[in-house]
PDB file of C-alpha atoms and ligand atoms in Angstrom:
ATOM      1  CA  MET G   1       2.848 -18.844 -11.206  1.00 87.00           C
ATOM      2  CA  LEU G   2       6.312 -17.490 -11.723  1.00 95.00           C
ATOM      3  CA  HIS G   3       8.053 -15.789  -8.851  1.00 96.00           C
ATOM      4  CA  ARG G   4       7.902 -12.067  -8.911  1.00 96.00           C
ATOM      5  CA  PHE G   5      10.857  -9.739  -8.044  1.00 97.00           C
ATOM      6  CA  PHE G   6      10.650  -5.794  -7.984  1.00 96.00           C
ATOM      7  CA  VAL G   7      14.186  -4.700  -8.905  1.00 96.00           C
ATOM      8  CA  PRO G   8      16.014  -1.309  -9.460  1.00 96.00           C
ATOM      9  CA  ALA G   9      15.403  -0.157 -13.027  1.00 95.00           C
ATOM     10  CA  SER G  10      19.407  -0.209 -13.375  1.00 97.00           C
ATOM     11  CA  TRP G  11      19.370  -3.887 -13.160  1.00 97.00           C
ATOM     12  CA  ILE G  12      17.820  -4.322 -16.377  1.00 97.00           C
ATOM     13  CA  GLN G  13      20.091  -3.344 -19.196  1.00 96.00           C
ATOM     14  CA  GLY G  14      18.463  -4.043 -22.781  1.00 95.00           C
ATOM     15  CA  ASP G  15      17.482  -7.499 -22.817  1.00 97.00           C
ATOM     16  CA  GLN G  16      19.464  -8.656 -19.923  1.00 98.00           C
ATOM     17  CA  VAL G  17      18.688  -8.461 -16.093  1.00 98.00           C
ATOM     18  CA  THR G  18      21.093  -8.979 -13.299  1.00 98.00           C
ATOM     19  CA  LEU G  19      19.795  -9.745  -9.759  1.00 97.00           C
ATOM     20  CA  GLU G  20      21.929  -9.434  -6.765  1.00 97.00           C
ATOM     21  CA  GLY G  21      21.764  -9.446  -2.811  1.00 95.00           C
ATOM     22  CA  PRO G  22      18.405 -10.744  -1.336  1.00 94.00           C
ATOM     23  CA  ALA G  23      16.746 -11.347  -4.448  1.00 96.00           C
ATOM     24  CA  ALA G  24      19.702 -13.534  -5.685  1.00 97.00           C
ATOM     25  CA  HIS G  25      20.083 -15.506  -2.413  1.00 97.00           C
ATOM     26  CA  GLN G  26      16.263 -16.224  -2.661  1.00 96.00           C
ATOM     27  CA  ILE G  27      16.382 -17.401  -6.410  1.00 97.00           C
ATOM     28  CA  SER G  28      19.327 -19.644  -5.507  1.00 97.00           C
ATOM     29  CA  ARG G  29      19.280 -20.568  -2.152  1.00 97.00           C
ATOM     30  CA  VAL G  30      15.466 -20.785  -1.396  1.00 97.00           C
ATOM     31  CA  LEU G  31      14.020 -21.469  -4.616  1.00 97.00           C
ATOM     32  CA  ARG G  32      16.919 -23.403  -5.987  1.00 97.00           C
ATOM     33  CA  LEU G  33      16.007 -22.006  -9.234  1.00 98.00           C
ATOM     34  CA  GLY G  34      18.580 -22.765 -12.157  1.00 97.00           C
ATOM     35  CA  ARG G  35      19.502 -22.127 -15.685  1.00 97.00           C
ATOM     36  CA  GLY G  36      16.643 -22.222 -17.908  1.00 97.00           C
ATOM     37  CA  ASP G  37      13.974 -21.503 -15.209  1.00 98.00           C
ATOM     38  CA  ARG G  38      11.897 -18.214 -15.521  1.00 98.00           C
ATOM     39  CA  VAL G  39      11.069 -15.488 -13.032  1.00 98.00           C
ATOM     40  CA  VAL G  40       9.078 -12.342 -13.354  1.00 97.00           C
ATOM     41  CA  VAL G  41      11.134  -9.099 -12.759  1.00 98.00           C
ATOM     42  CA  LEU G  42       9.394  -5.529 -12.421  1.00 97.00           C
ATOM     43  CA  ASP G  43      11.036  -2.070 -12.416  1.00 96.00           C
ATOM     44  CA  ASP G  44       8.131  -0.300 -10.774  1.00 93.00           C
ATOM     45  CA  SER G  45       7.378   1.520 -14.258  1.00 93.00           C
ATOM     46  CA  GLY G  46       4.011  -0.524 -14.526  1.00 91.00           C
ATOM     47  CA  TRP G  47       5.765  -3.011 -16.966  1.00 94.00           C
ATOM     48  CA  GLU G  48       6.901  -6.623 -15.953  1.00 96.00           C
ATOM     49  CA  TYR G  49       9.293  -8.774 -17.742  1.00 97.00           C
ATOM     50  CA  VAL G  50       9.574 -12.536 -17.938  1.00 98.00           C
ATOM     51  CA  ALA G  51      13.214 -13.378 -17.515  1.00 98.00           C
ATOM     52  CA  GLU G  52      14.827 -16.889 -18.537  1.00 98.00           C
ATOM     53  CA  LEU G  53      17.542 -17.490 -16.119  1.00 98.00           C
ATOM     54  CA  ARG G  54      21.294 -17.860 -17.655  1.00 98.00           C
ATOM     55  CA  SER G  55      23.474 -18.120 -14.521  1.00 98.00           C
ATOM     56  CA  VAL G  56      22.601 -18.657 -10.922  1.00 98.00           C
ATOM     57  CA  GLN G  57      24.827 -17.977  -8.094  1.00 96.00           C
ATOM     58  CA  PRO G  58      24.190 -17.099  -4.671  1.00 95.00           C
ATOM     59  CA  ALA G  59      25.437 -13.399  -4.840  1.00 96.00           C
ATOM     60  CA  GLN G  60      24.458 -12.799  -8.495  1.00 97.00           C
ATOM     61  CA  VAL G  61      21.789 -14.027 -10.962  1.00 98.00           C
ATOM     62  CA  ALA G  62      21.612 -13.145 -14.617  1.00 98.00           C
ATOM     63  CA  GLY G  63      18.821 -13.584 -17.201  1.00 98.00           C
ATOM     64  CA  ILE G  64      17.530 -12.778 -20.506  1.00 98.00           C
ATOM     65  CA  LEU G  65      14.305 -10.915 -20.759  1.00 98.00           C
ATOM     66  CA  VAL G  66      12.004 -13.105 -23.199  1.00 98.00           C
ATOM     67  CA  GLU G  67       8.677 -11.254 -22.680  1.00 97.00           C
ATOM     68  CA  ARG G  68       7.395  -7.921 -21.507  1.00 95.00           C
ATOM     69  CA  CYS G  69       3.691  -6.801 -20.451  1.00 93.00           C
ATOM     70  CA  ARG G  70       1.718  -4.192 -18.680  1.00 91.00           C
ATOM     71  CA  SER G  71       1.014  -5.249 -15.090  1.00 90.00           C
ATOM     72  CA  ALA G  72      -2.681  -6.219 -15.140  1.00 86.00           C
ATOM     73  CA  ALA G  73      -3.146  -6.249 -11.400  1.00 87.00           C
ATOM     74  CA  GLU G  74      -2.653  -2.344 -10.518  1.00 92.00           C
ATOM     75  CA  PRO G  75      -5.700  -0.454  -9.700  1.00 93.00           C
ATOM     76  CA  ARG G  76      -6.569   2.537 -11.704  1.00 91.00           C
ATOM     77  CA  LEU G  77      -7.849   4.448  -8.680  1.00 93.00           C
ATOM     78  CA  HIS G  78      -5.190   5.509  -6.282  1.00 95.00           C
ATOM     79  CA  VAL G  79      -6.116   5.005  -2.591  1.00 96.00           C
ATOM     80  CA  ARG G  80      -3.939   7.132  -0.197  1.00 97.00           C
ATOM     81  CA  LEU G  81      -3.985   5.613   3.314  1.00 98.00           C
ATOM     82  CA  TYR G  82      -3.093   8.109   6.019  1.00 98.00           C
ATOM     83  CA  GLN G  83      -2.492   5.841   9.239  1.00 98.00           C
ATOM     84  CA  GLY G  84      -2.049   7.013  12.561  1.00 97.00           C
ATOM     85  CA  LEU G  85       1.199   5.773  13.819  1.00 96.00           C
ATOM     86  CA  LEU G  86       0.268   2.365  15.448  1.00 96.00           C
ATOM     87  CA  LYS G  87       2.180   0.410  18.452  1.00 92.00           C
ATOM     88  CA  GLY G  88       4.254  -3.180  17.818  1.00 87.00           C
ATOM     89  CA  GLU G  89       3.439  -4.966  14.606  1.00 93.00           C
ATOM     90  CA  LYS G  90       0.133  -3.424  13.824  1.00 96.00           C
ATOM     91  CA  MET G  91       1.580  -1.013  11.402  1.00 95.00           C
ATOM     92  CA  ASP G  92       3.225  -4.153   9.588  1.00 96.00           C
ATOM     93  CA  TRP G  93      -0.148  -5.641   9.491  1.00 98.00           C
ATOM     94  CA  VAL G  94      -1.585  -2.315   7.770  1.00 98.00           C
ATOM     95  CA  LEU G  95       1.029  -2.280   5.421  1.00 98.00           C
ATOM     96  CA  GLN G  96       0.737  -5.899   4.377  1.00 98.00           C
ATOM     97  CA  LYS G  97      -2.879  -6.049   4.100  1.00 98.00           C
ATOM     98  CA  GLY G  98      -3.181  -2.706   2.577  1.00 98.00           C
ATOM     99  CA  THR G  99      -0.684  -3.605  -0.281  1.00 98.00           C
ATOM    100  CA  GLU G 100      -2.515  -6.887  -0.862  1.00 98.00           C
ATOM    101  CA  VAL G 101      -5.857  -5.018  -1.163  1.00 98.00           C
ATOM    102  CA  GLY G 102      -4.439  -2.508  -3.415  1.00 97.00           C
ATOM    103  CA  VAL G 103      -3.531   0.662  -1.577  1.00 98.00           C
ATOM    104  CA  SER G 104      -1.078   2.792  -3.641  1.00 97.00           C
ATOM    105  CA  GLY G 105       0.382   4.850  -0.942  1.00 97.00           C
ATOM    106  CA  PHE G 106       0.847   5.017   2.918  1.00 98.00           C
ATOM    107  CA  VAL G 107       1.344   8.072   4.815  1.00 97.00           C
ATOM    108  CA  PRO G 108       2.063   7.341   8.701  1.00 96.00           C
ATOM    109  CA  LEU G 109       0.625  10.065  10.659  1.00 96.00           C
ATOM    110  CA  VAL G 110       1.600  11.785  13.862  1.00 96.00           C
ATOM    111  CA  THR G 111      -1.497  12.847  15.705  1.00 97.00           C
ATOM    112  CA  GLU G 112      -2.345  14.060  19.100  1.00 97.00           C
ATOM    113  CA  ARG G 113      -2.665  10.469  20.619  1.00 96.00           C
ATOM    114  CA  THR G 114       0.120   8.877  18.680  1.00 94.00           C
ATOM    115  CA  VAL G 115       3.092   7.587  20.917  1.00 88.00           C
ATOM    116  CA  PRO G 116       5.995  10.101  20.535  1.00 79.00           C
ATOM    117  CA  ARG G 117       8.617   7.280  20.426  1.00 79.00           C
ATOM    118  CA  LEU G 118       6.972   5.788  17.390  1.00 78.00           C
ATOM    119  CA  GLU G 119       7.539   8.881  15.393  1.00 77.00           C
ATOM    120  CA  ALA G 120      11.547   8.582  16.195  1.00 77.00           C
ATOM    121  CA  ASP G 121      11.339   4.743  15.426  1.00 76.00           C
ATOM    122  CA  ALA G 122       9.494   5.186  12.186  1.00 71.00           C
ATOM    123  CA  ALA G 123      12.039   7.672  10.801  1.00 69.00           C
ATOM    124  CA  GLY G 124      14.694   5.232  11.437  1.00 73.00           C
ATOM    125  CA  HIS G 125      15.001   1.488  11.282  1.00 77.00           C
ATOM    126  CA  ARG G 126      11.277   0.818  11.406  1.00 87.00           C
ATOM    127  CA  LEU G 127      11.057   2.677   8.011  1.00 89.00           C
ATOM    128  CA  ALA G 128      13.560   0.110   6.324  1.00 90.00           C
ATOM    129  CA  ARG G 129      11.583  -2.653   7.873  1.00 92.00           C
ATOM    130  CA  TRP G 130       8.144  -1.422   6.570  1.00 95.00           C
ATOM    131  CA  ARG G 131       9.519  -0.847   2.985  1.00 94.00           C
ATOM    132  CA  ALA G 132      10.712  -4.666   3.003  1.00 94.00           C
ATOM    133  CA  ILE G 133       7.036  -5.591   4.121  1.00 97.00           C
ATOM    134  CA  VAL G 134       5.567  -3.457   1.420  1.00 98.00           C
ATOM    135  CA  ARG G 135       7.735  -5.105  -1.107  1.00 96.00           C
ATOM    136  CA  GLU G 136       7.295  -8.592  -0.312  1.00 96.00           C
ATOM    137  CA  ALA G 137       3.432  -8.038  -0.125  1.00 98.00           C
ATOM    138  CA  ALA G 138       3.423  -6.248  -3.569  1.00 97.00           C
ATOM    139  CA  GLU G 139       5.520  -9.286  -4.894  1.00 95.00           C
ATOM    140  CA  GLN G 140       3.028 -11.844  -3.357  1.00 96.00           C
ATOM    141  CA  SER G 141      -0.133 -10.004  -4.547  1.00 96.00           C
ATOM    142  CA  ARG G 142       1.540  -9.817  -8.071  1.00 95.00           C
ATOM    143  CA  ARG G 143       1.170  -5.785  -7.860  1.00 96.00           C
ATOM    144  CA  GLY G 144       2.553  -4.002 -10.807  1.00 95.00           C
ATOM    145  CA  LYS G 145       4.045  -1.169  -8.895  1.00 96.00           C
ATOM    146  CA  LEU G 146       5.284  -0.799  -5.427  1.00 97.00           C
ATOM    147  CA  PRO G 147       2.923   1.202  -3.149  1.00 98.00           C
ATOM    148  CA  LEU G 148       4.761   4.391  -2.020  1.00 97.00           C
ATOM    149  CA  LEU G 149       5.592   4.593   1.842  1.00 96.00           C
ATOM    150  CA  GLU G 150       6.456   8.048   2.958  1.00 94.00           C
ATOM    151  CA  ALA G 151       7.844   9.048   6.236  1.00 91.00           C
ATOM    152  CA  PRO G 152       5.541  10.053   8.967  1.00 93.00           C
ATOM    153  CA  ILE G 153       4.020  13.749   8.781  1.00 95.00           C
ATOM    154  CA  PRO G 154       1.846  15.664  11.466  1.00 96.00           C
ATOM    155  CA  PHE G 155      -1.746  15.259  11.044  1.00 98.00           C
ATOM    156  CA  ALA G 156      -2.248  18.963  10.121  1.00 97.00           C
ATOM    157  CA  ASP G 157       0.225  18.985   7.201  1.00 97.00           C
ATOM    158  CA  ALA G 158      -1.378  15.945   6.108  1.00 97.00           C
ATOM    159  CA  CYS G 159      -4.918  17.326   5.912  1.00 97.00           C
ATOM    160  CA  ALA G 160      -3.267  20.700   3.947  1.00 95.00           C
ATOM    161  CA  GLN G 161      -1.633  18.368   1.364  1.00 91.00           C
ATOM    162  CA  LYS G 162      -4.740  16.143   0.607  1.00 81.00           C
ATOM    163  CA  ALA G 163      -5.492  16.015  -3.065  1.00 81.00           C
ATOM    164  CA  GLY G 164      -8.728  14.562  -4.379  1.00 90.00           C
ATOM    165  CA  PRO G 165     -11.659  13.415  -2.272  1.00 95.00           C
ATOM    166  CA  ALA G 166     -10.569  12.566   1.296  1.00 96.00           C
ATOM    167  CA  TYR G 167     -12.312  11.048   4.294  1.00 98.00           C
ATOM    168  CA  LEU G 168     -11.557  11.055   7.937  1.00 98.00           C
ATOM    169  CA  LEU G 169     -12.798   7.603   9.484  1.00 98.00           C
ATOM    170  CA  TRP G 170     -14.514   8.908  12.749  1.00 98.00           C
ATOM    171  CA  GLU G 171     -16.386   6.552  14.738  1.00 97.00           C
ATOM    172  CA  GLU G 172     -18.355   9.239  16.353  1.00 96.00           C
ATOM    173  CA  GLU G 173     -19.971  10.451  12.955  1.00 96.00           C
ATOM    174  CA  GLU G 174     -23.504  10.268  13.147  1.00 96.00           C
ATOM    175  CA  VAL G 175     -24.562  11.579   9.743  1.00 97.00           C
ATOM    176  CA  VAL G 176     -22.379  10.403   6.946  1.00 97.00           C
ATOM    177  CA  GLY G 177     -21.312   6.902   6.111  1.00 97.00           C
ATOM    178  CA  LEU G 178     -18.438   6.287   3.760  1.00 97.00           C
ATOM    179  CA  ARG G 179     -20.998   4.449   1.457  1.00 96.00           C
ATOM    180  CA  GLN G 180     -23.093   7.642   0.826  1.00 95.00           C
ATOM    181  CA  ALA G 181     -19.883   9.921   0.753  1.00 95.00           C
ATOM    182  CA  LEU G 182     -18.793   7.517  -2.301  1.00 94.00           C
ATOM    183  CA  THR G 183     -21.958   7.571  -3.921  1.00 91.00           C
ATOM    184  CA  SER G 184     -22.230  11.286  -3.856  1.00 86.00           C
ATOM    185  CA  LEU G 185     -18.788  11.332  -5.337  1.00 83.00           C
ATOM    186  CA  ASP G 186     -20.098   9.351  -8.133  1.00 70.00           C
ATOM    187  CA  ALA G 187     -22.445  12.145  -8.949  1.00 58.00           C
ATOM    188  CA  GLY G 188     -19.761  14.630  -8.863  1.00 51.00           C
ATOM    189  CA  SER G 189     -16.545  13.161 -10.502  1.00 55.00           C
ATOM    190  CA  PRO G 190     -15.674   9.642 -11.582  1.00 51.00           C
ATOM    191  CA  ALA G 191     -12.684   9.310  -9.226  1.00 52.00           C
ATOM    192  CA  GLY G 192     -12.338   5.681 -10.945  1.00 55.00           C
ATOM    193  CA  SER G 193      -8.749   6.994 -12.226  1.00 60.00           C
ATOM    194  CA  GLY G 194      -8.026   9.544  -9.652  1.00 90.00           C
ATOM    195  CA  SER G 195      -7.236   9.302  -6.070  1.00 93.00           C
ATOM    196  CA  VAL G 196      -9.149   8.961  -2.633  1.00 95.00           C
ATOM    197  CA  SER G 197      -7.337   9.391   0.691  1.00 97.00           C
ATOM    198  CA  LEU G 198      -8.442   7.878   3.794  1.00 98.00           C
ATOM    199  CA  PHE G 199      -7.364   9.064   7.273  1.00 98.00           C
ATOM    200  CA  VAL G 200      -7.357   6.732  10.068  1.00 98.00           C
ATOM    201  CA  GLY G 201      -6.527   7.225  13.938  1.00 98.00           C
ATOM    202  CA  PRO G 202      -4.220   5.577  16.126  1.00 97.00           C
ATOM    203  CA  GLU G 203      -5.372   3.273  19.038  1.00 97.00           C
ATOM    204  CA  GLY G 204      -6.507   6.127  20.979  1.00 96.00           C
ATOM    205  CA  GLY G 205      -8.303   7.593  17.721  1.00 97.00           C
ATOM    206  CA  PHE G 206      -8.775  11.057  16.727  1.00 98.00           C
ATOM    207  CA  THR G 207      -9.439  13.969  18.873  1.00 98.00           C
ATOM    208  CA  ARG G 208     -12.559  16.185  18.224  1.00 97.00           C
ATOM    209  CA  GLU G 209     -10.409  18.931  17.313  1.00 97.00           C
ATOM    210  CA  GLU G 210      -8.804  16.968  14.874  1.00 98.00           C
ATOM    211  CA  ALA G 211     -12.026  16.205  13.287  1.00 98.00           C
ATOM    212  CA  VAL G 212     -12.924  19.562  13.069  1.00 97.00           C
ATOM    213  CA  LEU G 213      -9.585  20.686  11.646  1.00 98.00           C
ATOM    214  CA  ALA G 214      -9.999  17.826   8.935  1.00 98.00           C
ATOM    215  CA  SER G 215     -13.336  19.297   7.942  1.00 97.00           C
ATOM    216  CA  ARG G 216     -11.995  22.593   7.468  1.00 97.00           C
ATOM    217  CA  HIS G 217      -9.305  21.240   5.021  1.00 96.00           C
ATOM    218  CA  GLY G 218     -12.141  19.339   3.171  1.00 96.00           C
ATOM    219  CA  VAL G 219     -11.251  16.094   4.896  1.00 97.00           C
ATOM    220  CA  GLN G 220     -14.642  14.676   5.335  1.00 97.00           C
ATOM    221  CA  PRO G 221     -15.540  12.764   8.603  1.00 98.00           C
ATOM    222  CA  VAL G 222     -17.324   9.454   7.763  1.00 98.00           C
ATOM    223  CA  SER G 223     -18.459   6.619   9.580  1.00 98.00           C
ATOM    224  CA  LEU G 224     -17.938   2.886   8.835  1.00 98.00           C
ATOM    225  CA  GLY G 225     -21.010   1.717  10.742  1.00 97.00           C
ATOM    226  CA  ARG G 226     -22.177   0.984  14.268  1.00 96.00           C
ATOM    227  CA  ARG G 227     -19.299  -1.339  15.205  1.00 97.00           C
ATOM    228  CA  VAL G 228     -15.952   0.206  16.516  1.00 98.00           C
ATOM    229  CA  LEU G 229     -13.227  -1.311  14.454  1.00 98.00           C
ATOM    230  CA  ARG G 230      -9.468  -1.439  15.656  1.00 98.00           C
ATOM    231  CA  ALA G 231      -7.284   0.873  14.150  1.00 97.00           C
ATOM    232  CA  GLU G 232      -5.263  -1.564  12.049  1.00 97.00           C
ATOM    233  CA  THR G 233      -8.698  -2.857  10.765  1.00 98.00           C
ATOM    234  CA  ALA G 234     -10.326   0.338   9.770  1.00 98.00           C
ATOM    235  CA  GLY G 235      -8.137   1.431   7.108  1.00 97.00           C
ATOM    236  CA  VAL G 236      -7.735  -1.882   5.130  1.00 98.00           C
ATOM    237  CA  ILE G 237     -11.440  -2.350   5.498  1.00 98.00           C
ATOM    238  CA  ALA G 238     -11.926   1.408   4.108  1.00 98.00           C
ATOM    239  CA  ALA G 239      -9.663   0.853   1.393  1.00 98.00           C
ATOM    240  CA  ALA G 240     -11.288  -2.497   0.268  1.00 98.00           C
ATOM    241  CA  LEU G 241     -14.699  -0.546   0.403  1.00 97.00           C
ATOM    242  CA  VAL G 242     -13.404   2.088  -1.816  1.00 96.00           C
ATOM    243  CA  LEU G 243     -11.864  -0.138  -4.289  1.00 95.00           C
ATOM    244  CA  TYR G 244     -14.669  -2.403  -4.433  1.00 95.00           C
ATOM    245  CA  HIS G 245     -17.005   0.712  -4.955  1.00 94.00           C
ATOM    246  CA  PHE G 246     -14.943   1.802  -8.070  1.00 92.00           C
ATOM    247  CA  GLN G 247     -14.693  -1.944  -9.332  1.00 91.00           C
ATOM    248  CA  GLU G 248     -11.198  -2.361  -8.572  1.00 92.00           C
ATOM    249  CA  LEU G 249     -11.901  -5.055  -6.305  1.00 94.00           C
ATOM    250  CA  GLY G 250     -14.361  -8.236  -6.329  1.00 93.00           C
ATOM    251  CA  ASP G 251     -14.554  -8.737 -10.149  1.00 89.00           C
ATOM    252  CA  PRO G 252     -12.766 -11.435 -12.020  1.00 88.00           C
ATOM    253  CA  PRO G 253      -9.280 -10.627 -13.640  1.00 83.00           C
ATOM    254  CA  GLY G 254     -10.808 -10.677 -17.040  1.00 74.00           C
ATOM    255  CA  PRO G 255      -8.487 -11.446 -20.202  1.00 67.00           C
TER     256      PRO G 255
HETATM  257  N1  SAM D 301      -9.304   1.367  20.721  1.00 61.70           N
HETATM  258  C1  SAM D 301      -9.125   0.644  19.479  1.00 61.70           C
HETATM  259  C2  SAM D 301      -8.122   0.112  19.054  1.00 61.70           C
HETATM  260  O1  SAM D 301      -7.025   0.342  19.941  1.00 61.70           O
HETATM  261  O2  SAM D 301      -7.654   0.020  17.878  1.00 61.70           O
HETATM  262  C3  SAM D 301     -10.095   1.544  18.516  1.00 61.70           C
HETATM  263  C4  SAM D 301      -9.435   2.812  18.260  1.00 61.70           C
HETATM  264  S1  SAM D 301     -10.155   3.984  17.140  1.00 61.70           S
HETATM  265  C5  SAM D 301     -11.904   3.578  17.016  1.00 61.70           C
HETATM  266  C6  SAM D 301      -9.399   3.518  15.804  1.00 61.70           C
HETATM  267  C7  SAM D 301      -9.579   4.481  14.534  1.00 61.70           C
HETATM  268  O3  SAM D 301     -10.321   3.488  13.600  1.00 61.70           O
HETATM  269  C8  SAM D 301     -10.390   5.559  14.452  1.00 61.70           C
HETATM  270  O4  SAM D 301      -9.658   6.776  14.843  1.00 61.70           O
HETATM  271  C9  SAM D 301     -11.219   5.645  13.226  1.00 61.70           C
HETATM  272  O5  SAM D 301     -10.141   6.285  12.328  1.00 61.70           O
HETATM  273  C10 SAM D 301     -11.401   4.200  12.740  1.00 61.70           C
HETATM  274  N2  SAM D 301     -12.844   3.787  13.099  1.00 61.70           N
HETATM  275  C11 SAM D 301     -12.947   2.368  14.034  1.00 61.70           C
HETATM  276  N3  SAM D 301     -14.103   2.190  14.034  1.00 61.70           N
HETATM  277  C12 SAM D 301     -14.547   3.306  12.994  1.00 61.70           C
HETATM  278  C13 SAM D 301     -16.118   3.146  12.644  1.00 61.70           C
HETATM  279  N4  SAM D 301     -17.258   2.486  13.136  1.00 61.70           N
HETATM  280  N5  SAM D 301     -16.388   4.429  11.918  1.00 61.70           N
HETATM  281  C14 SAM D 301     -15.437   5.241  11.253  1.00 61.70           C
HETATM  282  N6  SAM D 301     -13.995   5.105  11.672  1.00 61.70           N
HETATM  283  C15 SAM D 301     -13.910   4.108  12.584  1.00 61.70           C
END
């Protein structure tokens, strides 16, 4: 299985590709690839290219594109995960596992119970670290496109911007479960190629007022069941359940 690298589209010129920086270092120093070896380069367009290496230096690697194909691993359904800002490395975990599962977009949320310091951190150095985690997970899991990672936004703005069906994961919801909500969605619109948004709280959960505000914007509170999941577990599990429901997870890759 060839190593994969997301590269800026400008690195691909005609049938030539030039890789620099960490990608060149990884190819030359870590993987120790040489002339004639092959890697896959992706320009985040949904296409991927097999490149045969022609020169391998620590600072720059050049290759010739010998094949191109549509990336097969991208889900048609776009799951957007609105995640209450989490402490420590829990956000890293959500981004990595969510990317592997097939989440297409992450929006960190500032909610009543998120820790204020996290918002400032997330606007700075943490965002760069998170982007690197998403990129590495997308390359490892053979994604065809990089999931979007947006800067943190306030909960109310997220509720107002939601597009398509949207669900607020609420452990105090006693009537509607995610399974029922998705089934009723089937009856309405085949979201198979649309989008579904999931809102997950921080360690302290959502407030009742936030759940009410979400409902008013059509972000439906749903339960994941009787067990209370940690914040970093809930979003990944819910995304997997949605993707499985719309047959974007759990089936063989096919031809
Ligand atoms: N105190 C724990 C922690 O530190 O992670 C749990 C906090 S709270 C329950 C985490 C978030 O996970 C909630 O805001 C909700 O979005 C989601 N969640 C957890 N269990 C859930 C369930 N059974 N049904 C719906 N949402 C759930």
